[in-house]
Short mmCIF file of C-alpha atoms and ligand atoms in Angstrom, two decimals:
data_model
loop_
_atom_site.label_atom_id
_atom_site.label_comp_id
_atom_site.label_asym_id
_atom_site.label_seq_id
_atom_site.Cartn_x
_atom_site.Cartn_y
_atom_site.Cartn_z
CA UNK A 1291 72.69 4.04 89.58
CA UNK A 1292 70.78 6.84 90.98
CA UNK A 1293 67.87 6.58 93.22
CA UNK A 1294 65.81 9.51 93.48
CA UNK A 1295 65.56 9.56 97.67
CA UNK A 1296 62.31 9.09 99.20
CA UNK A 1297 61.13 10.80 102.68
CA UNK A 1298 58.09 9.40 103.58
CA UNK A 1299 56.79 10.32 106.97
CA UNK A 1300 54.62 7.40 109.65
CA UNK A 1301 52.25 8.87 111.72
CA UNK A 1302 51.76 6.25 112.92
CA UNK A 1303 48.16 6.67 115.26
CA UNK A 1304 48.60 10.07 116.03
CA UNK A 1305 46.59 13.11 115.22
CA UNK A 1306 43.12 14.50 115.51
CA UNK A 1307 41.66 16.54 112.71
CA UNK A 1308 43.13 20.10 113.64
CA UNK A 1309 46.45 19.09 114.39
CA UNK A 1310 46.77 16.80 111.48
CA UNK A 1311 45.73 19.29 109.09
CA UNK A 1312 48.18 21.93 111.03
CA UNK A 1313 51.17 19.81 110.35
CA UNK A 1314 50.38 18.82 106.46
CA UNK A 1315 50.06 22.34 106.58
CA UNK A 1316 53.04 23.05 107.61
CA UNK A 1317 55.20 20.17 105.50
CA UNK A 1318 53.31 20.97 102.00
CA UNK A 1319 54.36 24.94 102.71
CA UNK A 1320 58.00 23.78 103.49
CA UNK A 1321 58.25 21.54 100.64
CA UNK A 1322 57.06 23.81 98.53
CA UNK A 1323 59.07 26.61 99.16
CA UNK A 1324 62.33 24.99 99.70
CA UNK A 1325 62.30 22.61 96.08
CA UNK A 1326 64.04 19.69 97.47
CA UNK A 1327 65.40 17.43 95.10
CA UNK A 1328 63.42 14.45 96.42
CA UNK A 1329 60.14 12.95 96.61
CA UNK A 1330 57.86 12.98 99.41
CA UNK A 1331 55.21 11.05 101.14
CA UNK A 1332 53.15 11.38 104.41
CA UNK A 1333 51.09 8.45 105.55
CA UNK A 1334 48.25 10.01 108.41
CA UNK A 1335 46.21 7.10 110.00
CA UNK A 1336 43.25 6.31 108.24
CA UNK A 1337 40.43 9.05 109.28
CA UNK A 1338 42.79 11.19 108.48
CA UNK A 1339 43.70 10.63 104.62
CA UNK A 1340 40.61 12.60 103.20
CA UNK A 1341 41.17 15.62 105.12
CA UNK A 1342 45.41 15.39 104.81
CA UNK A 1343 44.86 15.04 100.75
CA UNK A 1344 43.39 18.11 100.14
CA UNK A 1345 45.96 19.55 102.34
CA UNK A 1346 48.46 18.41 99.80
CA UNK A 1347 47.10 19.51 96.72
CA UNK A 1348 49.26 21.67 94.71
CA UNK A 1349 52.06 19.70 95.93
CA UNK A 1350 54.31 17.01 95.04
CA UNK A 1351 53.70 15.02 98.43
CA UNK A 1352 52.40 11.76 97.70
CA UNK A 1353 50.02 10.39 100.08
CA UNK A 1354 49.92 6.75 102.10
CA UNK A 1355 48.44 4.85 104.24
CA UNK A 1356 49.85 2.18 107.03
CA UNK A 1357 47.96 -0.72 106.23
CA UNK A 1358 45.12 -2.34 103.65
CA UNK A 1359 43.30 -5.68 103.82
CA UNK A 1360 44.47 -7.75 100.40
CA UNK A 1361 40.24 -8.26 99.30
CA UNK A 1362 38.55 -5.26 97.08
CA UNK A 1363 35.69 -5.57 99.45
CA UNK A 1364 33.20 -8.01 101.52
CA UNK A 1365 33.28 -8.90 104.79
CA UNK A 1366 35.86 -7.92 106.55
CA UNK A 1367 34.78 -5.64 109.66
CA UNK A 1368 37.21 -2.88 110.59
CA UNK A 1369 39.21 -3.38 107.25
CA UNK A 1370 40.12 -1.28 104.71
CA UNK A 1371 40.39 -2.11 101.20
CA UNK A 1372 43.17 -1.02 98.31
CA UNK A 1373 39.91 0.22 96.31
CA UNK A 1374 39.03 2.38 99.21
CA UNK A 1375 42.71 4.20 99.48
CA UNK A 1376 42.44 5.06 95.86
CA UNK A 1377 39.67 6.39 96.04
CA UNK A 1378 40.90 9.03 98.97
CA UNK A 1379 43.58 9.60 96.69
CA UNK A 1380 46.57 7.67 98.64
CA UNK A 1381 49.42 6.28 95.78
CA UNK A 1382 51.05 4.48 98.41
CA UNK A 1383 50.53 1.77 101.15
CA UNK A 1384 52.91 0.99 103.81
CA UNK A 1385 52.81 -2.77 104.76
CA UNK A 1386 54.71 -4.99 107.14
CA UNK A 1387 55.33 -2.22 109.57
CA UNK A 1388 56.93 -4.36 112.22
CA UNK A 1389 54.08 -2.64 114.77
CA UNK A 1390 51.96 -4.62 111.81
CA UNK A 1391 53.77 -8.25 112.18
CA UNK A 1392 54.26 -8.19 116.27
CA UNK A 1393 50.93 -5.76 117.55
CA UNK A 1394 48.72 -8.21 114.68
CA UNK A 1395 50.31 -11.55 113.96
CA UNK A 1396 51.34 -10.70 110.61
CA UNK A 1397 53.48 -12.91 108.15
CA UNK A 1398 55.27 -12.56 105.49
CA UNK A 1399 52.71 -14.66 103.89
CA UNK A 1400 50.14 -12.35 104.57
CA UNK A 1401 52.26 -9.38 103.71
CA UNK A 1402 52.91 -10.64 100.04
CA UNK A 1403 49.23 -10.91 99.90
CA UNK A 1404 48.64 -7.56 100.80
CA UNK A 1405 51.39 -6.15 98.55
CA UNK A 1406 50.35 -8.15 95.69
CA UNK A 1407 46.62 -6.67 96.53
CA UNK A 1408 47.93 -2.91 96.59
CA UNK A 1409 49.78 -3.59 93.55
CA UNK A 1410 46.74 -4.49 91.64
CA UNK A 1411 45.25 -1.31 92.42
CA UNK A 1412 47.63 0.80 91.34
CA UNK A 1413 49.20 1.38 94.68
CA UNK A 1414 52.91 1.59 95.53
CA UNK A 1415 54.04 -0.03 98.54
CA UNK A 1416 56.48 0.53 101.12
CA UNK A 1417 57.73 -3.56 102.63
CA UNK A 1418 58.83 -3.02 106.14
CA UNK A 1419 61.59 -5.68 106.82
CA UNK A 1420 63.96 -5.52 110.30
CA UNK A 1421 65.33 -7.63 112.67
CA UNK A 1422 64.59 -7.22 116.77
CA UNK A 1423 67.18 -6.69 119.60
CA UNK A 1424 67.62 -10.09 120.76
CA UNK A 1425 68.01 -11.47 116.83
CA UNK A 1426 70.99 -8.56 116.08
CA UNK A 1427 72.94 -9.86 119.03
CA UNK A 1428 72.80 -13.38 118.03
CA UNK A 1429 74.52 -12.31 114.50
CA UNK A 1430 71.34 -12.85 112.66
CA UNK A 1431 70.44 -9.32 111.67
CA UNK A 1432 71.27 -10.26 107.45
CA UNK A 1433 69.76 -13.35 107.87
CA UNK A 1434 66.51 -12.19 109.14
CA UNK A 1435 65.91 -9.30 106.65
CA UNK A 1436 67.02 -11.53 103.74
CA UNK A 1437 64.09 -14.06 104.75
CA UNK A 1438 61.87 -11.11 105.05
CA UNK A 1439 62.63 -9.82 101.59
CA UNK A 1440 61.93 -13.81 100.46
CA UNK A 1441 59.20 -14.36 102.22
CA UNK A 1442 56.74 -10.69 102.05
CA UNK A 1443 57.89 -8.96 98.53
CA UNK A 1444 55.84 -10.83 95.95
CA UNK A 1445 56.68 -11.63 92.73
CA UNK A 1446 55.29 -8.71 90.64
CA UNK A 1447 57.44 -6.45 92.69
CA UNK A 1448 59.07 -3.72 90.64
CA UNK A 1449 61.17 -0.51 91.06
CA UNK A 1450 58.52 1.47 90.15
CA UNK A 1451 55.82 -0.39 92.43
CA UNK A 1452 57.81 -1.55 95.39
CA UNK A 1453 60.05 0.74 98.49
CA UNK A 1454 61.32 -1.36 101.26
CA UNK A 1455 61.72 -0.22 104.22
CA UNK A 1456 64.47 -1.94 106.84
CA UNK A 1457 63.86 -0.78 110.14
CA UNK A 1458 65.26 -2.45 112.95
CA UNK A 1459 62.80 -2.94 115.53
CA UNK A 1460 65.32 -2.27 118.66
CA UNK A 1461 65.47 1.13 117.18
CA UNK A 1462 62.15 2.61 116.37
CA UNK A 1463 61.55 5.09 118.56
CA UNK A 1464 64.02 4.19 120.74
CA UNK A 1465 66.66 7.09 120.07
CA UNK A 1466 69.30 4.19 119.24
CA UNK A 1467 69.99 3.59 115.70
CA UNK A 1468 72.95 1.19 114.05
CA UNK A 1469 76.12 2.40 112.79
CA UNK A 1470 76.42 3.85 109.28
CA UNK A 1471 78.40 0.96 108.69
CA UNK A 1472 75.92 -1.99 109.96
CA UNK A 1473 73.21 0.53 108.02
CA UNK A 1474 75.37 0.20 104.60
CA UNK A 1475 76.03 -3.89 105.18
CA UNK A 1476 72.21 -4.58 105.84
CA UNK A 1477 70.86 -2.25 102.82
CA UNK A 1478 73.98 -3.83 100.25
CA UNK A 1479 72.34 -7.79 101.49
CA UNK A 1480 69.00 -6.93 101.47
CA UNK A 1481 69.02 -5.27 97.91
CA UNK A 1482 71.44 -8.91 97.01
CA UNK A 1483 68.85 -10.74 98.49
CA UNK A 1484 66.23 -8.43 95.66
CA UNK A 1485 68.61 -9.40 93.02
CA UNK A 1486 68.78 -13.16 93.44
CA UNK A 1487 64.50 -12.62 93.86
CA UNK A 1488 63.90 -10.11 91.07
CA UNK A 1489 67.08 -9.65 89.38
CA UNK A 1490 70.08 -7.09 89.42
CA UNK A 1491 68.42 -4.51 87.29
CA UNK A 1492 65.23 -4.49 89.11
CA UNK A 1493 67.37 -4.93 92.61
CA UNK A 1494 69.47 -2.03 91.47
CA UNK A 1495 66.76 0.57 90.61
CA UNK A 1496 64.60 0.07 93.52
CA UNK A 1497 64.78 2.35 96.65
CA UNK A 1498 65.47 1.38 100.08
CA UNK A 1499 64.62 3.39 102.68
CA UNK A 1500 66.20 3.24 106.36
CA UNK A 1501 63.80 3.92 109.50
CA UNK A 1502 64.34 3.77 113.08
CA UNK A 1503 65.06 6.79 115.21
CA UNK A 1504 65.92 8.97 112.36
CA UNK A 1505 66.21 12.63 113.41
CA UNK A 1506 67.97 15.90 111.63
CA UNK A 1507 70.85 15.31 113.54
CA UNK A 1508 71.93 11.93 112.12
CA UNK A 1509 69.90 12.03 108.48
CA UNK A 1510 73.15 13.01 106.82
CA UNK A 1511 74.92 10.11 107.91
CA UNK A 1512 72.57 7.75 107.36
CA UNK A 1513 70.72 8.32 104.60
CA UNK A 1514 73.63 9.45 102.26
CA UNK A 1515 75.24 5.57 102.05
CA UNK A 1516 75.15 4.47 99.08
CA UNK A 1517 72.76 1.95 99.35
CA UNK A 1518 70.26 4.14 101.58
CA UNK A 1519 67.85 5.68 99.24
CA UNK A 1520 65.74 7.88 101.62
CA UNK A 1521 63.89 7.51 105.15
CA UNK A 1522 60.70 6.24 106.84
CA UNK A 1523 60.36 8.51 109.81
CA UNK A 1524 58.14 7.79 112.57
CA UNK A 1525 58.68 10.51 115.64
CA UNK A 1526 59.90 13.15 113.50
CA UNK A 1527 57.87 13.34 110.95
CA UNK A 1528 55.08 14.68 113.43
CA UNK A 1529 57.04 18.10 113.18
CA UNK A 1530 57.20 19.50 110.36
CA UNK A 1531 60.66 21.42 110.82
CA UNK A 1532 62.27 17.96 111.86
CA UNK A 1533 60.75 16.03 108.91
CA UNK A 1534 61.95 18.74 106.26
CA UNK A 1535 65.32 19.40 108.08
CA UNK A 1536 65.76 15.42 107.32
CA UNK A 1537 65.23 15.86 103.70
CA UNK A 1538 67.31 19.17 103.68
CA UNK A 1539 70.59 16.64 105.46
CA UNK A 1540 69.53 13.24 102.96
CA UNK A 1541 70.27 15.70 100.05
CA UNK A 1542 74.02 16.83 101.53
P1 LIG B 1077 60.70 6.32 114.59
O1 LIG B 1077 59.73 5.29 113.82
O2 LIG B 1077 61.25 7.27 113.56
O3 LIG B 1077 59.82 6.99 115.60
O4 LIG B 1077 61.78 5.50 115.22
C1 LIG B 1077 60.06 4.79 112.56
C2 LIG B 1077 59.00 3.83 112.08
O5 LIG B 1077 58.52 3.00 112.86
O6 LIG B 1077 58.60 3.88 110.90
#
């Protein structure tokens, strides 16, 4: 089965106007000029998507953002709606970022909701899934992201709708990342644990992404196991020479 690999880039909340625009900039001229056999995505924080979108015209980059509320509208100060990310243009959502579930209290119950929300709209979504330090030494780390796939992807999730994302917490932006091999066992259970929820041919078509501390010195061995079908990068995506070096070393 091939997987067309996905780099998608998490600002994450970082980046005024000028040097947001700067670096999707930079990344759409990269892109562009190199013809990477992969698809893109950059997800700016919110007050940033209008401005970053017509920075990417012209190009294949998709745009994201990091969160939505699951209503269309109403009231529901501070929130933003799927509605309101189509309009700026976004085609994706990330949701379940684990900065989502621990910083905000979020469940899997309320991640489903969400997803099933974006979906509706037309959006694709990215379902972060990972275990934290503490549950990977007790020998839980399958266990937890096999819940997390039970629990937060809904129903209606498809290949062409639905990206997870496992990102163990212990090593976002931490520098540390899992072996290739714990990478490979974790991506092979979580897309079994898709198959027993959505069946093998919808399991075996949809991507999963690794994140956590990926860099352009260890994207080649990650992200080229089988089951590892492109990257969410947090840190590294905020340069754009790092975040295109990454998709140069997923493609070798
Ligand atoms: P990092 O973040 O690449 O800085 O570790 C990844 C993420 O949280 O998506």
């Amino acid at each position: 089965m091939v997987r067309k690999k996905l780099i998608a880039g998490n600002w994450k909340m970082n980046c005024l106007t000028a040097e947001g625009t700067e670096l999707a900039k930079a990344v759409a001229a990269q892109v562009k000029a190199e013809k990477l056999a992969c698809d893109f995505l950059v997800c700016p924080p919110f007050t940033l998507l209008g401005a970053i979108k017509k920075c990417l015209r012209g190009t294949k980059i998709a745009l994201g953002a990091q969160d939505v509320h699951f209503a269309d509208k109403g009231a529901h100060t501070g929130d933003i709606s799927p509605l309101m990310l189509t309009d700026l243009g976004c085609s994706y959502v990330i949701i379940g970022h684990s900065e989502r579930r621990v910083d905000h209290f979020e469940s899997n119950e309320l991640i489903k909701q969400k997803a099933v929300a974006a979906h509706k709209a037309g959006l694709k979504t990215v379902i972060c899934i990972g275990e934290t330090g503490a549950e990977r030494d007790a020998g839980k780390t399958i266990k937890v992201c096999q819940d997390e796939i039970f629990g937060s992807v809904p129903e209606d999730a498809s290949a062409q709708n639905t990206v997870i994302a496992y990102e163990p917490i212990w090593a976002i932006g931490t520098g540390k990342t899992p072996t290739a091999a714990d990478v490979e066992d974790v991506h092979a259970a979580v897309r079994a644990a898709l198959a027993k929820k959505l069946g093998k041919a919808t399991a075996n078509k949809m991507r999963i992404l690794y994140g956590g501390s990926v860099k352009p010195n260890n994207a080649a061995e990650l992200l080229n196991l089988p089951d590892v079908d492109g990257a969410l990068i947090g840190g590294a995506s905020l340069k754009a020479d790092d975040f295109v070096a990454i998709a140069r070393n997923a493609l070798k």
